[in-house]
């Protein structure tokens, strides 16, 4: 029988060589199981740190939440045994991503943000990271007033060791201006990313897709096409980039080639429907609905599609009815929107649904 510690070392070496993704995640989950079998808390803590990082950047936020909850409980039992920087840094990953789960009740969500703020204050943080993330919370809820307050407070805080990297902060600022429909300001905030002056593990990958709609609103079609071409290559193969896939599908449907848009639906719909993030599924469903609407407007009512289980099956001739398929996308998105709005006590997601028709006005007519 293989010694568990020797097997853990072997797994760590194998995982180190792998990119973030399902294979690396599976290896680290096995290592955690072996550490728990040994009842080695410190080893389990370290391994769960690696697991949490891999899960965060592989789109498996469910795994992140479980790993982090275990780590937080161990830290609170014996804070002198573990690094407070480690737990506070990963708390940001949790706070950033837990918003995407409509199943998390609002009181629990707000308690999590309050607990994070308390811990950061006790650690002597400047609150730069806290108000930056709270701005995302209020954007998610569609609360412009509180988002503006959080934005003002975050900008008054000095950066410290718990702040996100400057590339991620630039992307967050661009996203805030996009939320406010301030298209020029969004592009200005993202300029260091688009020019390559700021980079990180996920930037400018995500920024390119998020800025396609601002480009279209400003009628900067050539810039939009360049951003689409550069950005889609960066995110195409990443399972964690479901929202980015949605942004690029929107653009291809409105200003690109219908055949390429069809291929993107076939390529990315399975991953979107399997995503544990309700918000990611919502965004991709809306992009897919936009694509069916665009095809119908171009006179293409039926076509052969490779679809996963779930959507309406093809007819006897192997062709899918795009109006029926689009209705299914719409119904699924409306269900997610209703759950988020019920959780948040707002109509923010309903307003997103109602405002989607405006995107069709950005379509570039062929010829």
Tab-separated table of C-alpha atoms in Angstrom, residues 38-224:
chain	number	residue	atom	x	y	z
A	38	UNK	CA	-3.951	11.292	8.275
A	39	UNK	CA	-5.717	13.847	10.528
A	40	UNK	CA	-2.952	16.304	9.690
A	41	UNK	CA	-4.660	19.665	10.087
A	42	UNK	CA	-1.719	21.829	9.027
A	43	UNK	CA	-1.150	19.780	5.881
A	44	UNK	CA	-4.867	19.846	5.123
A	45	UNK	CA	-4.845	23.612	5.599
A	46	UNK	CA	-1.964	24.135	3.160
A	47	UNK	CA	-3.450	21.799	0.580
A	48	UNK	CA	-6.822	23.493	0.796
A	49	UNK	CA	-5.082	26.775	0.047
A	50	UNK	CA	-3.861	25.316	-3.237
A	51	UNK	CA	-7.261	23.747	-3.826
A	52	UNK	CA	-9.051	27.050	-3.199
A	53	UNK	CA	-6.807	28.892	-5.649
A	54	UNK	CA	-7.234	26.259	-8.348
A	55	UNK	CA	-11.001	26.131	-7.812
A	56	UNK	CA	-11.300	29.930	-8.011
A	57	UNK	CA	-9.509	30.134	-11.331
A	58	UNK	CA	-11.180	27.019	-12.755
A	59	UNK	CA	-14.747	28.204	-12.312
A	60	UNK	CA	-15.480	25.763	-9.457
A	61	UNK	CA	-16.633	28.217	-6.849
A	62	UNK	CA	-18.554	25.471	-5.041
A	63	UNK	CA	-15.233	23.765	-4.288
A	64	UNK	CA	-13.729	27.101	-3.202
A	65	UNK	CA	-16.532	27.724	-0.700
A	66	UNK	CA	-16.180	24.312	0.925
A	67	UNK	CA	-12.374	24.516	1.127
A	68	UNK	CA	-12.409	28.068	2.482
A	69	UNK	CA	-15.099	27.338	5.089
A	70	UNK	CA	-12.933	24.526	6.457
A	71	UNK	CA	-9.870	26.770	6.528
A	72	UNK	CA	-11.747	29.594	8.233
A	73	UNK	CA	-13.008	27.253	10.956
A	74	UNK	CA	-9.480	25.989	11.602
A	75	UNK	CA	-8.106	29.544	11.645
A	76	UNK	CA	-10.694	30.660	14.207
A	77	UNK	CA	-9.893	27.672	16.434
A	78	UNK	CA	-6.163	28.401	16.437
A	79	UNK	CA	-5.309	31.743	14.788
A	80	UNK	CA	-1.716	31.595	16.024
A	81	UNK	CA	-1.084	28.466	13.938
A	82	UNK	CA	-2.023	29.999	10.601
A	83	UNK	CA	-1.357	33.134	8.552
A	84	UNK	CA	-4.046	35.807	8.791
A	85	UNK	CA	-2.877	37.218	5.421
A	86	UNK	CA	-3.647	33.887	3.755
A	87	UNK	CA	-7.185	33.721	5.119
A	88	UNK	CA	-7.921	37.402	4.435
A	89	UNK	CA	-6.606	37.231	0.869
A	90	UNK	CA	-8.748	34.214	0.031
A	91	UNK	CA	-11.746	35.841	1.717
A	92	UNK	CA	-11.789	38.217	-1.261
A	93	UNK	CA	-12.199	35.294	-3.653
A	94	UNK	CA	-15.184	34.073	-1.662
A	95	UNK	CA	-16.813	37.502	-1.403
A	96	UNK	CA	-16.293	38.160	-5.118
A	97	UNK	CA	-17.884	34.893	-6.156
A	98	UNK	CA	-20.572	34.105	-3.604
A	99	UNK	CA	-22.735	36.822	-5.189
A	100	UNK	CA	-23.174	34.530	-8.194
A	101	UNK	CA	-25.089	31.929	-6.179
A	102	UNK	CA	-28.772	32.785	-5.995
A	103	UNK	CA	-29.141	29.976	-3.439
A	104	UNK	CA	-27.236	31.963	-0.784
A	105	UNK	CA	-29.824	33.937	1.259
A	106	UNK	CA	-29.333	37.697	1.499
A	107	UNK	CA	-28.883	37.780	5.319
A	108	UNK	CA	-26.121	35.184	5.032
A	109	UNK	CA	-24.537	37.098	2.171
A	110	UNK	CA	-24.513	40.361	4.110
A	111	UNK	CA	-23.143	38.627	7.222
A	112	UNK	CA	-20.282	37.330	5.114
A	113	UNK	CA	-19.403	40.839	3.918
A	114	UNK	CA	-19.700	42.193	7.470
A	115	UNK	CA	-17.449	39.430	8.772
A	116	UNK	CA	-14.883	40.148	6.094
A	117	UNK	CA	-14.912	43.846	6.952
A	118	UNK	CA	-14.510	43.086	10.669
A	119	UNK	CA	-11.537	40.837	10.044
A	120	UNK	CA	-9.875	43.378	7.748
A	121	UNK	CA	-10.299	46.142	10.329
A	122	UNK	CA	-8.858	43.945	13.063
A	123	UNK	CA	-5.878	43.249	10.795
A	124	UNK	CA	-5.300	46.997	10.325
A	125	UNK	CA	-6.339	47.121	6.680
A	126	UNK	CA	-7.058	50.465	5.034
A	127	UNK	CA	-10.433	49.100	3.782
A	128	UNK	CA	-9.367	49.624	0.161
A	129	UNK	CA	-10.140	46.004	-0.702
A	130	UNK	CA	-13.346	45.925	1.347
A	131	UNK	CA	-14.997	48.917	-0.293
A	132	UNK	CA	-13.787	47.797	-3.707
A	133	UNK	CA	-15.589	44.470	-3.273
A	134	UNK	CA	-18.651	46.082	-1.691
A	135	UNK	CA	-19.001	48.159	-4.847
A	136	UNK	CA	-19.407	44.855	-6.718
A	137	UNK	CA	-22.058	43.775	-4.216
A	138	UNK	CA	-24.143	46.882	-4.821
A	139	UNK	CA	-23.679	46.681	-8.590
A	140	UNK	CA	-24.963	43.117	-8.442
A	141	UNK	CA	-28.044	44.343	-6.574
A	142	UNK	CA	-28.541	47.221	-9.015
A	143	UNK	CA	-28.189	49.781	-6.221
A	144	UNK	CA	-26.530	52.774	-7.874
A	145	UNK	CA	-26.617	54.965	-4.788
A	146	UNK	CA	-24.788	52.544	-2.532
A	147	UNK	CA	-22.438	51.523	-5.344
A	148	UNK	CA	-21.487	55.189	-5.757
A	149	UNK	CA	-20.899	55.502	-2.016
A	150	UNK	CA	-18.700	52.394	-2.006
A	151	UNK	CA	-16.812	53.713	-5.043
A	152	UNK	CA	-16.156	57.050	-3.340
A	153	UNK	CA	-14.984	55.394	-0.124
A	154	UNK	CA	-12.727	52.889	-1.883
A	155	UNK	CA	-11.033	55.692	-3.881
A	156	UNK	CA	-10.257	57.562	-0.659
A	157	UNK	CA	-8.496	54.540	0.833
A	158	UNK	CA	-4.808	53.905	0.429
A	159	UNK	CA	-3.821	50.651	-1.265
A	160	UNK	CA	-2.291	48.107	1.066
A	161	UNK	CA	-1.065	44.514	1.083
A	162	UNK	CA	-4.633	43.186	0.867
A	163	UNK	CA	-5.644	45.213	-2.187
A	164	UNK	CA	-6.226	43.443	-5.480
A	165	UNK	CA	-3.506	43.795	-8.095
A	166	UNK	CA	-3.604	47.032	-10.087
A	167	UNK	CA	-4.709	45.172	-13.232
A	168	UNK	CA	-7.748	43.692	-11.505
A	169	UNK	CA	-8.576	47.062	-9.952
A	170	UNK	CA	-8.441	48.743	-13.371
A	171	UNK	CA	-10.820	46.111	-14.707
A	172	UNK	CA	-13.154	46.617	-11.756
A	173	UNK	CA	-13.177	50.371	-12.367
A	174	UNK	CA	-14.007	49.784	-16.037
A	175	UNK	CA	-16.819	47.465	-15.000
A	176	UNK	CA	-18.225	50.088	-12.653
A	177	UNK	CA	-18.357	52.669	-15.454
A	178	UNK	CA	-19.990	50.059	-17.714
A	179	UNK	CA	-22.597	49.509	-14.981
A	180	UNK	CA	-23.277	53.264	-15.055
A	181	UNK	CA	-23.382	53.199	-18.876
A	182	UNK	CA	-20.458	55.599	-18.967
A	183	UNK	CA	-18.909	54.124	-22.095
A	184	UNK	CA	-15.939	56.473	-22.657
A	185	UNK	CA	-14.993	56.305	-18.971
A	186	UNK	CA	-15.114	52.505	-19.070
A	187	UNK	CA	-12.646	52.413	-21.940
A	188	UNK	CA	-10.413	55.021	-20.320
A	189	UNK	CA	-10.259	53.003	-17.088
A	190	UNK	CA	-9.326	49.873	-19.031
A	191	UNK	CA	-6.733	51.529	-21.262
A	192	UNK	CA	-3.727	50.248	-19.251
A	193	UNK	CA	-5.103	46.726	-19.734
A	194	UNK	CA	-5.873	47.103	-23.420
A	195	UNK	CA	-2.447	48.561	-24.113
A	196	UNK	CA	-0.697	45.781	-22.214
A	197	UNK	CA	0.761	48.047	-19.544
A	198	UNK	CA	-1.098	46.118	-16.828
A	199	UNK	CA	-1.519	42.348	-16.821
A	200	UNK	CA	-2.233	39.481	-14.447
A	201	UNK	CA	-3.419	35.885	-14.657
A	202	UNK	CA	-6.915	36.885	-15.863
A	203	UNK	CA	-6.317	40.323	-17.312
A	204	UNK	CA	-6.647	41.624	-19.978
A	205	UNK	CA	-8.385	38.340	-20.895
A	206	UNK	CA	-11.692	39.318	-19.277
A	207	UNK	CA	-11.451	43.031	-20.039
A	208	UNK	CA	-11.494	42.587	-23.814
A	209	UNK	CA	-14.888	40.892	-23.741
A	210	UNK	CA	-16.405	43.201	-21.157
A	211	UNK	CA	-15.607	46.264	-23.257
A	212	UNK	CA	-17.166	45.090	-26.521
A	213	UNK	CA	-20.556	46.653	-25.770
A	214	UNK	CA	-19.013	50.027	-24.823
A	215	UNK	CA	-17.119	49.986	-28.139
A	216	UNK	CA	-20.330	49.267	-30.037
A	217	UNK	CA	-22.215	52.038	-28.239
A	218	UNK	CA	-19.467	54.448	-29.257
A	219	UNK	CA	-19.544	53.127	-32.843
A	220	UNK	CA	-15.903	52.097	-32.647
A	221	UNK	CA	-16.448	48.937	-34.646
A	222	UNK	CA	-12.834	48.424	-35.737
A	223	UNK	CA	-11.641	48.657	-32.129
A	224	UNK	CA	-14.379	46.249	-31.072
